PDB file of C-alpha atoms in Angstrom:
ATOM      1  CA  MET T   1     120.282 147.528 143.403  1.00  0.00           C
ATOM      2  CA  GLU T   2     123.541 148.495 142.622  1.00  0.00           C
ATOM      3  CA  ASN T   3     124.219 149.052 145.860  1.00  0.00           C
ATOM      4  CA  CYS T   4     122.189 146.274 147.169  1.00  0.00           C
ATOM      5  CA  PHE T   5     125.078 143.958 145.660  1.00  0.00           C
ATOM      6  CA  TYR T   6     127.942 146.077 147.286  1.00  0.00           C
ATOM      7  CA  VAL T   7     125.829 145.793 150.835  1.00  0.00           C
ATOM      8  CA  GLY T   8     125.406 142.182 150.155  1.00  0.00           C
ATOM      9  CA  ILE T   9     128.550 141.401 149.225  1.00  0.00           C
ATOM     10  CA  GLY T  10     129.869 143.246 152.418  1.00  0.00           C
ATOM     11  CA  GLY T  11     127.799 141.849 154.353  1.00  0.00           C
ATOM     12  CA  PHE T  12     128.967 138.052 153.408  1.00  0.00           C
ATOM     13  CA  ILE T  13     132.863 138.801 154.280  1.00  0.00           C
ATOM     14  CA  GLY T  14     131.356 140.807 157.482  1.00  0.00           C
ATOM     15  CA  SER T  15     129.255 137.938 158.611  1.00  0.00           C
ATOM     16  CA  VAL T  16     131.999 135.247 157.819  1.00  0.00           C
ATOM     17  CA  LEU T  17     134.921 137.155 159.584  1.00  0.00           C
ATOM     18  CA  ARG T  18     132.738 137.147 162.125  1.00  0.00           C
ATOM     19  CA  TYR T  19     132.214 133.111 162.043  1.00  0.00           C
ATOM     20  CA  LEU T  20     136.020 132.022 161.508  1.00  0.00           C
ATOM     21  CA  ILE T  21     136.009 134.477 164.703  1.00  0.00           C
ATOM     22  CA  GLY T  22     133.525 132.217 166.541  1.00  0.00           C
ATOM     23  CA  LEU T  23     135.897 128.918 165.904  1.00  0.00           C
ATOM     24  CA  LEU T  24     139.025 129.993 167.233  1.00  0.00           C
ATOM     25  CA  PRO T  25     139.357 128.247 170.549  1.00  0.00           C
ATOM     26  CA  VAL T  26     139.468 130.715 173.212  1.00  0.00           C
ATOM     27  CA  SER T  27     136.548 130.138 176.139  1.00  0.00           C
ATOM     28  CA  PRO T  28     137.488 132.003 179.616  1.00  0.00           C
ATOM     29  CA  ALA T  29     136.272 129.248 182.919  1.00  0.00           C
ATOM     30  CA  ASN T  30     134.116 132.217 184.013  1.00  0.00           C
ATOM     31  CA  GLY T  31     132.100 132.218 180.252  1.00  0.00           C
ATOM     32  CA  PHE T  32     132.854 135.416 179.399  1.00  0.00           C
ATOM     33  CA  PRO T  33     132.957 136.327 175.887  1.00  0.00           C
ATOM     34  CA  ILE T  34     135.390 137.375 174.662  1.00  0.00           C
ATOM     35  CA  LYS T  35     135.463 137.507 171.093  1.00  0.00           C
ATOM     36  CA  THR T  36     131.992 138.975 170.156  1.00  0.00           C
ATOM     37  CA  LEU T  37     133.996 141.256 172.738  1.00  0.00           C
ATOM     38  CA  CYS T  38     136.241 141.794 170.388  1.00  0.00           C
ATOM     39  CA  ILE T  39     134.330 141.850 167.335  1.00  0.00           C
ATOM     40  CA  ASN T  40     131.760 144.434 168.657  1.00  0.00           C
ATOM     41  CA  MET T  41     135.128 146.529 169.038  1.00  0.00           C
ATOM     42  CA  ILE T  42     136.793 145.995 165.979  1.00  0.00           C
ATOM     43  CA  GLY T  43     133.797 146.642 164.223  1.00  0.00           C
ATOM     44  CA  SER T  44     133.352 150.418 166.043  1.00  0.00           C
ATOM     45  CA  PHE T  45     137.148 150.861 165.437  1.00  0.00           C
ATOM     46  CA  VAL T  46     136.321 150.216 161.267  1.00  0.00           C
ATOM     47  CA  ILE T  47     132.903 151.745 160.999  1.00  0.00           C
ATOM     48  CA  ALA T  48     134.249 154.958 162.142  1.00  0.00           C
ATOM     49  CA  LEU T  49     137.563 154.806 160.746  1.00  0.00           C
ATOM     50  CA  VAL T  50     135.710 154.739 157.553  1.00  0.00           C
ATOM     51  CA  SER T  51     132.933 157.210 158.188  1.00  0.00           C
ATOM     52  CA  ALA T  52     136.748 159.432 159.613  1.00  0.00           C
ATOM     53  CA  LEU T  53     138.491 158.661 156.732  1.00  0.00           C
ATOM     54  CA  ALA T  54     134.608 159.447 154.044  1.00  0.00           C
ATOM     55  CA  ALA T  55     134.388 162.374 155.675  1.00  0.00           C
ATOM     56  CA  LYS T  56     137.654 163.811 154.871  1.00  0.00           C
ATOM     57  CA  ASN T  57     138.122 162.283 151.655  1.00  0.00           C
ATOM     58  CA  SER T  58     135.427 163.291 148.701  1.00  0.00           C
ATOM     59  CA  SER T  59     137.261 160.687 145.901  1.00  0.00           C
ATOM     60  CA  LEU T  60     136.114 157.473 148.384  1.00  0.00           C
ATOM     61  CA  SER T  61     133.642 156.157 146.319  1.00  0.00           C
ATOM     62  CA  PRO T  62     129.913 155.503 148.011  1.00  0.00           C
ATOM     63  CA  GLN T  63     129.889 152.284 147.018  1.00  0.00           C
ATOM     64  CA  LEU T  64     133.481 151.326 148.437  1.00  0.00           C
ATOM     65  CA  VAL T  65     131.741 153.714 151.419  1.00  0.00           C
ATOM     66  CA  LEU T  66     128.518 151.070 151.476  1.00  0.00           C
ATOM     67  CA  LEU T  67     130.371 147.691 150.968  1.00  0.00           C
ATOM     68  CA  LEU T  68     132.509 148.413 154.360  1.00  0.00           C
ATOM     69  CA  LYS T  69     130.348 150.535 157.316  1.00  0.00           C
ATOM     70  CA  VAL T  70     126.765 148.636 155.582  1.00  0.00           C
ATOM     71  CA  GLY T  71     128.170 145.214 154.490  1.00  0.00           C
ATOM     72  CA  ILE T  72     131.277 144.865 156.317  1.00  0.00           C
ATOM     73  CA  CYS T  73     131.041 146.112 159.306  1.00  0.00           C
ATOM     74  CA  GLY T  74     127.339 145.897 159.763  1.00  0.00           C
ATOM     75  CA  GLY T  75     128.103 141.754 158.631  1.00  0.00           C
ATOM     76  CA  PHE T  76     130.448 141.269 160.931  1.00  0.00           C
ATOM     77  CA  THR T  77     129.451 143.152 165.456  1.00  0.00           C
ATOM     78  CA  THR T  78     126.518 141.281 166.335  1.00  0.00           C
ATOM     79  CA  PHE T  79     124.639 143.488 169.093  1.00  0.00           C
ATOM     80  CA  SER T  80     121.796 140.429 169.585  1.00  0.00           C
ATOM     81  CA  THR T  81     124.973 137.799 170.031  1.00  0.00           C
ATOM     82  CA  PHE T  82     125.498 140.522 173.065  1.00  0.00           C
ATOM     83  CA  ALA T  83     121.878 141.131 173.720  1.00  0.00           C
ATOM     84  CA  TYR T  84     122.168 136.755 173.889  1.00  0.00           C
ATOM     85  CA  GLU T  85     124.784 136.004 175.569  1.00  0.00           C
ATOM     86  CA  THR T  86     124.379 138.815 177.907  1.00  0.00           C
ATOM     87  CA  SER T  87     121.260 137.198 178.775  1.00  0.00           C
ATOM     88  CA  SER T  88     122.393 134.056 179.098  1.00  0.00           C
ATOM     89  CA  LEU T  89     124.844 135.208 181.901  1.00  0.00           C
ATOM     90  CA  LEU T  90     122.132 136.867 183.594  1.00  0.00           C
ATOM     91  CA  GLN T  91     120.156 133.841 183.680  1.00  0.00           C
ATOM     92  CA  LYS T  92     122.688 131.413 184.812  1.00  0.00           C
ATOM     93  CA  GLY T  93     123.972 133.536 187.678  1.00  0.00           C
ATOM     94  CA  SER T  94     126.920 135.193 186.275  1.00  0.00           C
ATOM     95  CA  ILE T  95     125.487 138.912 187.154  1.00  0.00           C
ATOM     96  CA  GLY T  96     129.234 140.270 187.985  1.00  0.00           C
ATOM     97  CA  THR T  97     130.362 139.160 184.235  1.00  0.00           C
ATOM     98  CA  ALA T  98     127.276 139.604 182.809  1.00  0.00           C
ATOM     99  CA  ILE T  99     127.318 143.693 183.869  1.00  0.00           C
ATOM    100  CA  ALA T 100     130.653 143.629 183.409  1.00  0.00           C
ATOM    101  CA  TYR T 101     130.331 142.307 179.176  1.00  0.00           C
ATOM    102  CA  ALA T 102     127.830 144.786 178.822  1.00  0.00           C
ATOM    103  CA  VAL T 103     129.863 148.103 180.645  1.00  0.00           C
ATOM    104  CA  LEU T 104     133.115 146.590 178.934  1.00  0.00           C
ATOM    105  CA  SER T 105     130.941 146.825 175.526  1.00  0.00           C
ATOM    106  CA  VAL T 106     130.001 149.516 175.688  1.00  0.00           C
ATOM    107  CA  ILE T 107     133.048 151.348 177.009  1.00  0.00           C
ATOM    108  CA  LEU T 108     135.968 150.306 174.819  1.00  0.00           C
ATOM    109  CA  SER T 109     133.887 149.934 171.663  1.00  0.00           C
ATOM    110  CA  ILE T 110     132.798 153.975 171.575  1.00  0.00           C
ATOM    111  CA  LEU T 111     136.433 154.672 172.960  1.00  0.00           C
ATOM    112  CA  ALA T 112     137.290 152.194 169.995  1.00  0.00           C
ATOM    113  CA  VAL T 113     135.595 154.596 167.223  1.00  0.00           C
ATOM    114  CA  PHE T 114     137.129 158.192 169.031  1.00  0.00           C
ATOM    115  CA  GLY T 115     140.634 155.972 168.559  1.00  0.00           C
ATOM    116  CA  ALA T 116     139.904 155.702 164.768  1.00  0.00           C
ATOM    117  CA  GLU T 117     139.191 158.990 164.321  1.00  0.00           C
ATOM    118  CA  MET T 118     141.684 159.959 165.845  1.00  0.00           C
ATOM    119  CA  MET T 119     143.476 158.079 163.759  1.00  0.00           C
ATOM    120  CA  ILE T 120     141.974 160.298 160.424  1.00  0.00           C
ATOM    121  CA  LYS T 121     142.352 163.442 162.964  1.00  0.00           C
TER     122      LYS T 121
END
């Protein structure tokens, strides 16, 4: 039950951070969902950074790792929003923007993971 507390607190923090970023007055004219792209890249970087640190440093508290990875990163990143925004762009006929968003989201998030892992090595 204690682990659920850590995940819940982390999820609260991550969700609030995602909400606050969503309030930023950034809206490209072509409808490109830049805020969600940034959220997912940052989340990918952070989860990789925490994972690499935990693998390298066994003295890190498992509860802290759980709070950061499952809680904060899980609450912060948003695959469902990514899928919805991509679908919305396609339905509006913005096929090029939808493809660019999907490709950039995947590639940049994976690169963020590599970048975080390289920082720890």
